[in-house]
């Protein structure tokens, strides 16, 4: 048995599984938009590890920042006590680019954990208990984050969850009247990812922000998936100029390392400092290596203006996909914002078959958690144009193969 076969045996026998049929790709290394298997075969990662590698995998500047920090120190103290270079400077840099006057960053380790922190802050700051979320929403899998999730299939096995969550239809302005004076916070994705890459009408987020202001509920914008240039703006809230009370970040925030954050105004985040002090703490939140990696990734993203590139390249990629895939057939919709793209197929079976056929052709893509007919594409924002062009051809072949009956 060679090394890679031993990994596979250990994976199958000892790693806790999340699905009956894991993808099972053996990863040797990853670089830029490519993931390599031990045979040297490369796969174009149109998922970016699901919205993480916005600057590509193992970007040299991220690697250098990580190596430098590795030589200095790892974890030294629980979050929020010692002054550490990358943690402090990354907070300042994020405050400089965050929407509006959001100026304080609470670092945690993941998206779900950032959602938990935001929900707790909303309860503590308002003294209210009710939350509002939206059908189709995905905010993570911890108890609080799951409680505001928008798909009952995933909630039901774990109930009772947090009570007092009102779920409203995503994208509809009229039902927002249900956001009233009892509501602590409303959590929303500017574009729903796992819900099937759903883009709300342009008046939805501004109307929601106005309603929150009117009744004193906090607006919690979950940009875990949409942040860091993905939709063609640094943050998707930039499309509608909505400034949330709390901005939730993760995924690309850490440049490939685990990192999450909730970001707000000082007056709001200070509510976690008193009554009691240490009302919310974390050991590893804002890990020095993750913050070093995240800073390098954000610097690269800004320097290369990858948000603008995602806006331009995304529209082009979407058009090409629409033309090529429609010519094959079986596609109901190709939609997206920037390089956050959804391909809606006739059936879940076809989405599965196309995913497999594309993998055989060296392209990694996947369906969304709540909409198994919708394939999601979130390529690195700096993927070369000619690579995306080639991907379109491979995907059209994959779709054609998926539509061919077995044995035909
Ligand atoms: N929020 C959104 C919008 C997400 O897409 C995700 C993960 O996919 C999360 C929160 C949870 O993040 P994590 O998996 O880091 O806990």
Tab-separated table of C-alpha atoms and ligand atoms in Angstrom:
chain	number	residue	atom	x	y	z
A	1	UNK	CA	0.000	0.000	0.000
A	2	UNK	CA	1.495	3.367	-0.926
A	3	UNK	CA	1.156	6.554	1.134
A	4	UNK	CA	-1.884	7.811	-0.735
A	5	UNK	CA	-3.683	4.478	-0.415
A	6	UNK	CA	-3.015	4.591	3.343
A	7	UNK	CA	-4.622	8.039	3.512
A	8	UNK	CA	-7.678	6.674	1.711
A	9	UNK	CA	-8.003	3.731	4.085
A	10	UNK	CA	-7.734	6.026	7.105
A	11	UNK	CA	-10.270	8.413	5.530
A	12	UNK	CA	-12.799	5.642	4.997
A	13	UNK	CA	-12.214	3.842	8.293
A	14	UNK	CA	-11.656	6.642	10.775
A	15	UNK	CA	-12.613	10.098	9.555
A	16	UNK	CA	-16.147	11.026	10.641
A	17	UNK	CA	-18.182	11.331	7.473
A	18	UNK	CA	-20.700	14.012	6.480
A	19	UNK	CA	-22.327	12.281	3.537
A	20	UNK	CA	-22.832	8.720	2.304
A	21	UNK	CA	-20.871	9.433	-0.871
A	22	UNK	CA	-17.984	11.828	-0.229
A	23	UNK	CA	-16.167	13.155	-3.294
A	24	UNK	CA	-13.015	11.344	-2.196
A	25	UNK	CA	-10.560	13.323	-4.334
A	26	UNK	CA	-7.037	12.694	-3.013
A	27	UNK	CA	-5.254	16.028	-2.677
A	28	UNK	CA	-1.522	16.243	-3.060
A	29	UNK	CA	-1.200	20.014	-3.395
A	30	UNK	CA	-3.058	23.092	-4.602
A	31	UNK	CA	-1.847	26.225	-6.301
A	32	UNK	CA	-3.717	29.141	-7.882
A	33	UNK	CA	-7.007	27.831	-9.268
A	34	UNK	CA	-5.669	24.252	-9.433
A	35	UNK	CA	-5.903	21.265	-7.107
A	36	UNK	CA	-3.464	18.407	-7.908
A	37	UNK	CA	-3.918	14.731	-7.122
A	38	UNK	CA	-0.989	12.386	-6.383
A	39	UNK	CA	-0.797	11.317	-10.034
A	40	UNK	CA	-0.140	14.926	-10.988
A	41	UNK	CA	-3.575	15.293	-12.533
A	42	UNK	CA	-4.869	18.815	-12.044
A	43	UNK	CA	-8.410	19.952	-11.425
A	44	UNK	CA	-9.702	23.475	-11.941
A	45	UNK	CA	-11.283	24.452	-8.638
A	46	UNK	CA	-14.378	26.385	-9.646
A	47	UNK	CA	-15.467	26.239	-5.986
A	48	UNK	CA	-12.373	27.827	-4.368
A	49	UNK	CA	-12.825	25.288	-1.559
A	50	UNK	CA	-16.301	26.847	-1.344
A	51	UNK	CA	-15.653	30.535	-1.424
A	52	UNK	CA	-12.347	30.547	0.456
A	53	UNK	CA	-9.508	30.798	-2.069
A	54	UNK	CA	-10.594	34.109	-3.635
A	55	UNK	CA	-6.925	34.854	-4.358
A	56	UNK	CA	-6.234	31.277	-5.465
A	57	UNK	CA	-4.771	28.446	-3.418
A	58	UNK	CA	-1.485	28.901	-1.532
A	59	UNK	CA	-0.823	32.358	-2.970
A	60	UNK	CA	2.926	33.079	-2.590
A	61	UNK	CA	2.319	36.231	-0.547
A	62	UNK	CA	0.021	34.356	1.822
A	63	UNK	CA	2.592	31.567	2.132
A	64	UNK	CA	5.334	34.108	2.918
A	65	UNK	CA	3.197	35.829	5.554
A	66	UNK	CA	2.344	32.498	7.176
A	67	UNK	CA	5.964	31.350	7.193
A	68	UNK	CA	7.139	34.611	8.751
A	69	UNK	CA	4.492	34.404	11.482
A	70	UNK	CA	5.234	30.710	12.029
A	71	UNK	CA	8.779	31.631	12.946
A	72	UNK	CA	7.655	34.297	15.458
A	73	UNK	CA	4.813	32.826	17.483
A	74	UNK	CA	1.676	30.745	17.376
A	75	UNK	CA	-1.087	30.996	19.946
A	76	UNK	CA	0.024	32.898	23.035
A	77	UNK	CA	-3.132	33.951	24.881
A	78	UNK	CA	-6.919	33.811	24.589
A	79	UNK	CA	-8.457	36.407	22.302
A	80	UNK	CA	-8.603	40.037	23.326
A	81	UNK	CA	-5.891	40.271	26.012
A	82	UNK	CA	-2.448	40.600	24.444
A	83	UNK	CA	-1.494	43.033	21.686
A	84	UNK	CA	-0.500	40.974	18.643
A	85	UNK	CA	0.634	42.536	15.385
A	86	UNK	CA	-1.450	40.810	12.742
A	87	UNK	CA	-4.621	40.535	14.817
A	88	UNK	CA	-4.606	44.246	15.678
A	89	UNK	CA	-3.546	45.519	12.261
A	90	UNK	CA	-5.982	43.262	10.439
A	91	UNK	CA	-8.802	44.680	12.591
A	92	UNK	CA	-7.740	48.203	11.611
A	93	UNK	CA	-7.477	47.277	7.928
A	94	UNK	CA	-10.900	45.651	7.946
A	95	UNK	CA	-12.392	48.688	9.688
A	96	UNK	CA	-10.943	50.853	6.911
A	97	UNK	CA	-12.719	48.895	4.165
A	98	UNK	CA	-15.897	47.827	6.011
A	99	UNK	CA	-19.171	49.453	5.008
A	100	UNK	CA	-19.999	52.850	6.569
A	101	UNK	CA	-18.662	53.550	10.039
A	102	UNK	CA	-18.208	49.973	11.257
A	103	UNK	CA	-14.973	50.243	13.187
A	104	UNK	CA	-14.577	47.286	15.520
A	105	UNK	CA	-13.785	43.672	14.675
A	106	UNK	CA	-14.344	40.646	16.898
A	107	UNK	CA	-12.298	37.751	15.502
A	108	UNK	CA	-13.424	34.151	15.906
A	109	UNK	CA	-12.578	30.929	14.038
A	110	UNK	CA	-15.378	30.265	11.560
A	111	UNK	CA	-18.524	31.583	9.934
A	112	UNK	CA	-20.932	29.807	12.248
A	113	UNK	CA	-19.052	31.088	15.261
A	114	UNK	CA	-19.204	34.634	13.908
A	115	UNK	CA	-22.964	34.231	13.456
A	116	UNK	CA	-23.244	33.054	17.080
A	117	UNK	CA	-21.337	36.119	18.262
A	118	UNK	CA	-23.525	38.437	16.203
A	119	UNK	CA	-26.740	36.861	17.519
A	120	UNK	CA	-25.529	37.123	21.119
A	121	UNK	CA	-24.512	40.755	20.584
A	122	UNK	CA	-27.948	41.562	19.159
A	123	UNK	CA	-29.725	40.043	22.158
A	124	UNK	CA	-27.475	41.708	24.679
A	125	UNK	CA	-27.547	45.128	23.021
A	126	UNK	CA	-31.313	45.269	22.455
A	127	UNK	CA	-32.550	43.282	25.452
A	128	UNK	CA	-34.910	41.582	22.990
A	129	UNK	CA	-35.045	37.878	22.199
A	130	UNK	CA	-36.686	37.352	18.791
A	131	UNK	CA	-34.741	36.903	15.553
A	132	UNK	CA	-35.890	37.171	11.975
A	133	UNK	CA	-34.287	35.202	9.164
A	134	UNK	CA	-35.273	34.125	5.670
A	135	UNK	CA	-36.417	31.023	3.858
A	136	UNK	CA	-33.498	29.407	2.043
A	137	UNK	CA	-30.938	30.986	4.367
A	138	UNK	CA	-27.764	29.220	5.435
A	139	UNK	CA	-25.741	30.634	8.321
A	140	UNK	CA	-23.854	27.582	9.588
A	141	UNK	CA	-24.462	24.465	11.617
A	142	UNK	CA	-23.994	25.352	15.272
A	143	UNK	CA	-27.198	25.528	17.319
A	144	UNK	CA	-27.718	29.290	17.051
A	145	UNK	CA	-26.750	29.487	13.387
A	146	UNK	CA	-28.924	26.473	12.571
A	147	UNK	CA	-31.838	28.054	14.423
A	148	UNK	CA	-31.855	30.964	11.979
A	149	UNK	CA	-31.315	28.636	9.001
A	150	UNK	CA	-33.964	28.613	6.335
A	151	UNK	CA	-34.419	24.931	5.567
A	152	UNK	CA	-36.422	22.801	7.963
A	153	UNK	CA	-34.940	19.529	6.672
A	154	UNK	CA	-31.701	20.454	8.418
A	155	UNK	CA	-33.343	21.960	11.507
A	156	UNK	CA	-35.901	19.294	12.374
A	157	UNK	CA	-33.525	16.510	13.520
A	158	UNK	CA	-31.937	18.873	16.043
A	159	UNK	CA	-34.981	20.571	17.540
A	160	UNK	CA	-35.685	22.153	19.938
A	161	UNK	CA	-33.453	24.955	18.685
A	162	UNK	CA	-33.540	28.639	19.624
A	163	UNK	CA	-37.195	29.598	19.954
A	164	UNK	CA	-38.599	32.855	18.681
A	165	UNK	CA	-37.257	32.835	15.146
A	166	UNK	CA	-39.556	34.284	12.490
A	167	UNK	CA	-38.758	33.220	8.936
A	168	UNK	CA	-39.835	35.508	6.126
A	169	UNK	CA	-39.758	34.943	2.353
A	170	UNK	CA	-36.409	36.017	0.915
A	171	UNK	CA	-36.576	38.954	-1.457
A	172	UNK	CA	-40.136	40.086	-0.597
A	173	UNK	CA	-40.522	43.583	0.761
A	174	UNK	CA	-44.122	43.430	1.990
A	175	UNK	CA	-43.683	40.725	4.652
A	176	UNK	CA	-40.907	42.810	6.238
A	177	UNK	CA	-43.703	44.423	8.280
A	178	UNK	CA	-43.302	41.355	10.533
A	179	UNK	CA	-40.002	42.872	11.722
A	180	UNK	CA	-41.331	44.685	14.783
A	181	UNK	CA	-40.261	46.141	18.139
A	182	UNK	CA	-39.798	42.658	19.651
A	183	UNK	CA	-37.031	41.761	17.189
A	184	UNK	CA	-33.411	41.795	18.410
A	185	UNK	CA	-31.862	41.188	15.011
A	186	UNK	CA	-32.553	40.254	11.422
A	187	UNK	CA	-29.930	38.072	9.773
A	188	UNK	CA	-29.679	37.981	6.001
A	189	UNK	CA	-27.325	37.047	3.166
A	190	UNK	CA	-27.072	39.745	0.456
A	191	UNK	CA	-27.090	36.888	-2.067
A	192	UNK	CA	-28.213	33.494	-0.801
A	193	UNK	CA	-25.538	30.911	-1.495
A	194	UNK	CA	-26.700	27.531	-0.249
A	195	UNK	CA	-30.258	28.626	-1.029
A	196	UNK	CA	-29.347	28.348	-4.720
A	197	UNK	CA	-27.451	31.548	-5.588
A	198	UNK	CA	-30.550	33.708	-5.155
A	199	UNK	CA	-30.173	37.409	-5.855
A	200	UNK	CA	-32.892	39.524	-4.239
A	201	UNK	CA	-34.520	42.447	-6.068
A	202	UNK	CA	-32.570	45.712	-5.599
A	203	UNK	CA	-35.140	47.252	-3.244
A	204	UNK	CA	-35.062	44.341	-0.771
A	205	UNK	CA	-31.977	45.081	1.342
A	206	UNK	CA	-32.576	48.862	1.524
A	207	UNK	CA	-36.190	48.204	2.585
A	208	UNK	CA	-35.006	45.719	5.191
A	209	UNK	CA	-32.401	48.167	6.526
A	210	UNK	CA	-35.038	50.915	6.743
A	211	UNK	CA	-37.467	48.635	8.565
A	212	UNK	CA	-34.769	47.560	11.044
A	213	UNK	CA	-33.938	51.196	11.763
A	214	UNK	CA	-37.615	52.035	12.238
A	215	UNK	CA	-38.181	49.375	14.909
A	216	UNK	CA	-34.712	49.314	16.497
A	217	UNK	CA	-33.814	45.793	15.332
A	218	UNK	CA	-30.192	45.166	14.388
A	219	UNK	CA	-29.427	44.301	10.795
A	220	UNK	CA	-26.931	41.420	10.656
A	221	UNK	CA	-25.488	40.974	7.183
A	222	UNK	CA	-23.944	37.567	6.612
A	223	UNK	CA	-21.202	38.110	4.023
A	224	UNK	CA	-19.365	34.881	4.821
A	225	UNK	CA	-19.847	33.768	1.230
A	226	UNK	CA	-20.305	37.081	-0.591
A	227	UNK	CA	-17.451	39.014	1.015
A	228	UNK	CA	-13.978	39.779	-0.324
A	229	UNK	CA	-14.810	40.615	-3.902
A	230	UNK	CA	-16.906	37.563	-4.720
A	231	UNK	CA	-19.891	39.489	-6.131
A	232	UNK	CA	-17.916	42.232	-7.889
A	233	UNK	CA	-17.708	44.582	-4.875
A	234	UNK	CA	-15.455	44.118	-1.884
A	235	UNK	CA	-18.640	43.432	0.087
A	236	UNK	CA	-21.964	42.665	-1.571
A	237	UNK	CA	-23.655	45.308	0.581
A	238	UNK	CA	-21.832	47.789	-1.655
A	239	UNK	CA	-24.285	47.051	-4.462
A	240	UNK	CA	-27.144	48.544	-2.441
A	241	UNK	CA	-25.068	50.793	-0.161
A	242	UNK	CA	-26.674	49.219	2.884
A	243	UNK	CA	-24.660	49.597	6.088
A	244	UNK	CA	-25.517	46.814	8.535
A	245	UNK	CA	-25.232	46.991	12.309
A	246	UNK	CA	-23.217	43.787	12.255
A	247	UNK	CA	-21.255	42.373	9.349
A	248	UNK	CA	-20.427	38.660	9.535
A	249	UNK	CA	-17.283	37.434	7.751
A	250	UNK	CA	-15.346	34.169	7.353
A	251	UNK	CA	-14.166	31.944	4.463
A	252	UNK	CA	-11.917	34.247	2.335
A	253	UNK	CA	-11.293	36.402	5.434
A	254	UNK	CA	-8.476	34.051	6.490
A	255	UNK	CA	-6.767	33.664	3.103
A	256	UNK	CA	-7.070	29.864	3.394
A	257	UNK	CA	-6.699	29.676	7.181
A	258	UNK	CA	-9.607	29.372	9.636
A	259	UNK	CA	-10.880	32.792	10.651
A	260	UNK	CA	-14.251	34.423	11.214
A	261	UNK	CA	-15.312	37.838	12.440
A	262	UNK	CA	-18.282	39.963	13.331
A	263	UNK	CA	-17.783	43.632	12.720
A	264	UNK	CA	-19.772	46.550	14.125
A	265	UNK	CA	-19.599	49.989	15.677
A	266	UNK	CA	-17.661	50.354	18.934
A	267	UNK	CA	-20.757	51.279	20.945
A	268	UNK	CA	-22.418	48.046	19.910
A	269	UNK	CA	-19.494	45.641	20.343
A	270	UNK	CA	-18.664	47.206	23.708
A	271	UNK	CA	-21.828	45.564	25.053
A	272	UNK	CA	-19.782	42.343	25.276
A	273	UNK	CA	-17.262	43.999	27.605
A	274	UNK	CA	-19.623	44.655	30.545
A	275	UNK	CA	-22.333	42.941	32.588
A	276	UNK	CA	-20.562	40.602	32.903
A	277	UNK	CA	-17.066	41.300	31.632
A	278	UNK	CA	-15.887	38.525	29.287
A	279	UNK	CA	-19.489	37.987	28.165
A	280	UNK	CA	-18.133	36.362	25.007
A	281	UNK	CA	-14.652	34.857	24.766
A	282	UNK	CA	-12.730	32.489	22.540
A	283	UNK	CA	-9.368	30.789	22.887
A	284	UNK	CA	-8.215	30.662	19.275
A	285	UNK	CA	-10.280	33.509	17.747
A	286	UNK	CA	-8.049	35.690	15.570
A	287	UNK	CA	-5.204	33.169	15.514
A	288	UNK	CA	-1.932	34.960	14.668
A	289	UNK	CA	-1.210	32.757	11.639
A	290	UNK	CA	-4.771	33.108	10.304
A	291	UNK	CA	-4.618	36.874	10.710
A	292	UNK	CA	-1.225	37.036	8.957
A	293	UNK	CA	-2.651	34.978	6.088
A	294	UNK	CA	-5.839	37.040	5.939
A	295	UNK	CA	-3.945	40.332	5.837
A	296	UNK	CA	-1.786	39.142	2.959
A	297	UNK	CA	-4.847	37.904	1.070
A	298	UNK	CA	-6.767	41.152	1.567
A	299	UNK	CA	-3.743	43.216	0.529
A	300	UNK	CA	-3.447	41.183	-2.692
A	301	UNK	CA	-7.163	41.413	-3.346
A	302	UNK	CA	-7.139	45.206	-2.996
A	303	UNK	CA	-3.891	45.754	-4.897
A	304	UNK	CA	-5.069	43.701	-7.852
A	305	UNK	CA	-8.588	45.144	-7.583
A	306	UNK	CA	-10.016	41.658	-7.818
A	307	UNK	CA	-13.527	42.837	-6.978
A	308	UNK	CA	-13.613	44.853	-10.216
A	309	UNK	CA	-12.095	41.919	-12.072
A	310	UNK	CA	-14.824	39.659	-10.647
A	311	UNK	CA	-17.472	42.094	-11.850
A	312	UNK	CA	-16.089	42.190	-15.393
A	313	UNK	CA	-14.934	38.596	-15.661
A	314	UNK	CA	-18.046	37.263	-13.956
A	315	UNK	CA	-20.436	38.844	-16.434
A	316	UNK	CA	-18.354	37.513	-19.306
A	317	UNK	CA	-18.064	34.006	-17.815
A	318	UNK	CA	-21.812	33.937	-17.168
A	319	UNK	CA	-22.610	34.940	-20.757
A	320	UNK	CA	-20.300	32.303	-22.173
A	321	UNK	CA	-21.741	29.651	-19.891
A	322	UNK	CA	-25.274	30.555	-20.803
A	323	UNK	CA	-24.545	30.349	-24.516
A	324	UNK	CA	-22.578	27.097	-24.358
A	325	UNK	CA	-24.818	25.261	-21.895
A	326	UNK	CA	-28.099	26.363	-23.488
A	327	UNK	CA	-26.832	24.948	-26.773
A	328	UNK	CA	-26.564	21.557	-25.041
A	329	UNK	CA	-29.937	21.850	-23.256
A	330	UNK	CA	-31.349	20.930	-19.853
A	331	UNK	CA	-30.428	24.266	-18.284
A	332	UNK	CA	-33.197	26.375	-16.789
A	333	UNK	CA	-31.183	29.384	-15.675
A	334	UNK	CA	-27.656	30.754	-15.398
A	335	UNK	CA	-27.535	33.595	-12.893
A	336	UNK	CA	-25.076	35.334	-10.663
A	337	UNK	CA	-23.379	38.439	-9.432
A	338	UNK	CA	-19.673	38.843	-10.109
A	339	UNK	CA	-18.000	35.450	-9.824
A	340	UNK	CA	-20.784	33.993	-7.701
A	341	UNK	CA	-22.708	31.978	-10.281
A	342	UNK	CA	-25.563	29.491	-10.126
A	343	UNK	CA	-26.542	27.094	-12.902
A	344	UNK	CA	-30.044	25.738	-12.463
A	345	UNK	CA	-30.586	22.400	-14.173
A	346	UNK	CA	-33.708	20.416	-14.955
A	347	UNK	CA	-33.241	17.986	-12.083
A	348	UNK	CA	-31.080	17.134	-9.099
A	349	UNK	CA	-30.060	13.920	-10.856
A	350	UNK	CA	-28.704	15.931	-13.759
A	351	UNK	CA	-26.851	18.296	-11.411
A	352	UNK	CA	-25.204	15.267	-9.783
A	353	UNK	CA	-24.385	13.666	-13.123
A	354	UNK	CA	-22.937	16.893	-14.503
A	355	UNK	CA	-20.814	17.409	-11.391
A	356	UNK	CA	-19.348	13.928	-11.800
A	357	UNK	CA	-18.866	14.315	-15.549
A	358	UNK	CA	-17.093	17.639	-15.033
A	359	UNK	CA	-14.826	16.120	-12.385
A	360	UNK	CA	-13.846	13.425	-14.871
A	361	UNK	CA	-12.913	16.304	-17.194
A	362	UNK	CA	-10.801	18.056	-14.552
A	363	UNK	CA	-13.348	20.609	-13.332
A	364	UNK	CA	-14.482	20.858	-9.702
A	365	UNK	CA	-17.932	22.271	-9.057
A	366	UNK	CA	-20.795	21.361	-6.764
A	367	UNK	CA	-24.435	21.828	-5.995
A	368	UNK	CA	-25.860	24.044	-3.259
A	369	UNK	CA	-26.989	22.610	0.051
A	370	UNK	CA	-30.632	23.618	-0.176
A	371	UNK	CA	-31.157	23.511	-3.938
A	372	UNK	CA	-29.738	20.339	-5.378
A	373	UNK	CA	-30.729	21.357	-8.919
A	374	UNK	CA	-28.456	24.387	-8.720
A	375	UNK	CA	-24.732	24.102	-9.362
A	376	UNK	CA	-22.646	26.782	-7.716
A	377	UNK	CA	-19.493	28.307	-9.172
A	378	UNK	CA	-17.184	30.433	-7.032
A	379	UNK	CA	-13.814	30.344	-8.831
A	380	UNK	CA	-10.761	32.215	-7.548
A	381	UNK	CA	-11.242	35.848	-8.576
A	382	UNK	CA	-7.891	35.916	-10.391
A	383	UNK	CA	-8.471	32.806	-12.515
A	384	UNK	CA	-7.068	33.659	-15.960
A	385	UNK	CA	-9.686	34.423	-18.590
A	386	UNK	CA	-8.432	31.702	-20.940
A	387	UNK	CA	-8.710	29.127	-18.142
A	388	UNK	CA	-12.351	30.082	-17.564
A	389	UNK	CA	-12.948	29.970	-21.303
A	390	UNK	CA	-11.582	26.428	-21.471
A	391	UNK	CA	-13.732	25.517	-18.435
A	392	UNK	CA	-16.853	26.554	-20.328
A	393	UNK	CA	-16.025	24.075	-23.091
A	394	UNK	CA	-15.322	21.284	-20.573
A	395	UNK	CA	-18.567	22.035	-18.718
A	396	UNK	CA	-20.588	21.912	-21.915
A	397	UNK	CA	-19.057	18.475	-22.574
A	398	UNK	CA	-19.885	17.475	-18.988
A	399	UNK	CA	-23.489	18.568	-19.420
A	400	UNK	CA	-23.772	16.684	-22.703
A	401	UNK	CA	-22.411	13.546	-21.012
A	402	UNK	CA	-24.855	14.007	-18.115
A	403	UNK	CA	-27.742	14.192	-20.605
A	404	UNK	CA	-26.699	11.070	-22.458
A	405	UNK	CA	-28.612	8.040	-21.136
A	406	UNK	CA	-26.315	5.297	-19.777
A	407	UNK	CA	-25.378	2.809	-22.491
A	408	UNK	CA	-26.358	5.210	-25.320
B	1	LIG	N1	-22.845	31.874	6.463
B	1	LIG	C1	-22.842	31.596	5.151
B	1	LIG	C2	-23.537	32.532	4.208
B	1	LIG	C3	-22.182	30.467	4.675
B	1	LIG	O1	-22.190	30.191	3.351
B	1	LIG	C4	-21.530	29.626	5.595
B	1	LIG	C5	-20.820	28.414	5.138
B	1	LIG	O2	-20.938	27.973	4.027
B	1	LIG	C6	-21.568	29.949	6.957
B	1	LIG	C7	-22.221	31.089	7.352
B	1	LIG	C8	-20.896	29.070	7.964
B	1	LIG	O3	-19.522	29.205	7.880
B	1	LIG	P1	-18.562	28.066	8.482
B	1	LIG	O4	-18.709	26.870	7.612
B	1	LIG	O5	-17.202	28.685	8.454
B	1	LIG	O6	-19.040	27.817	9.883
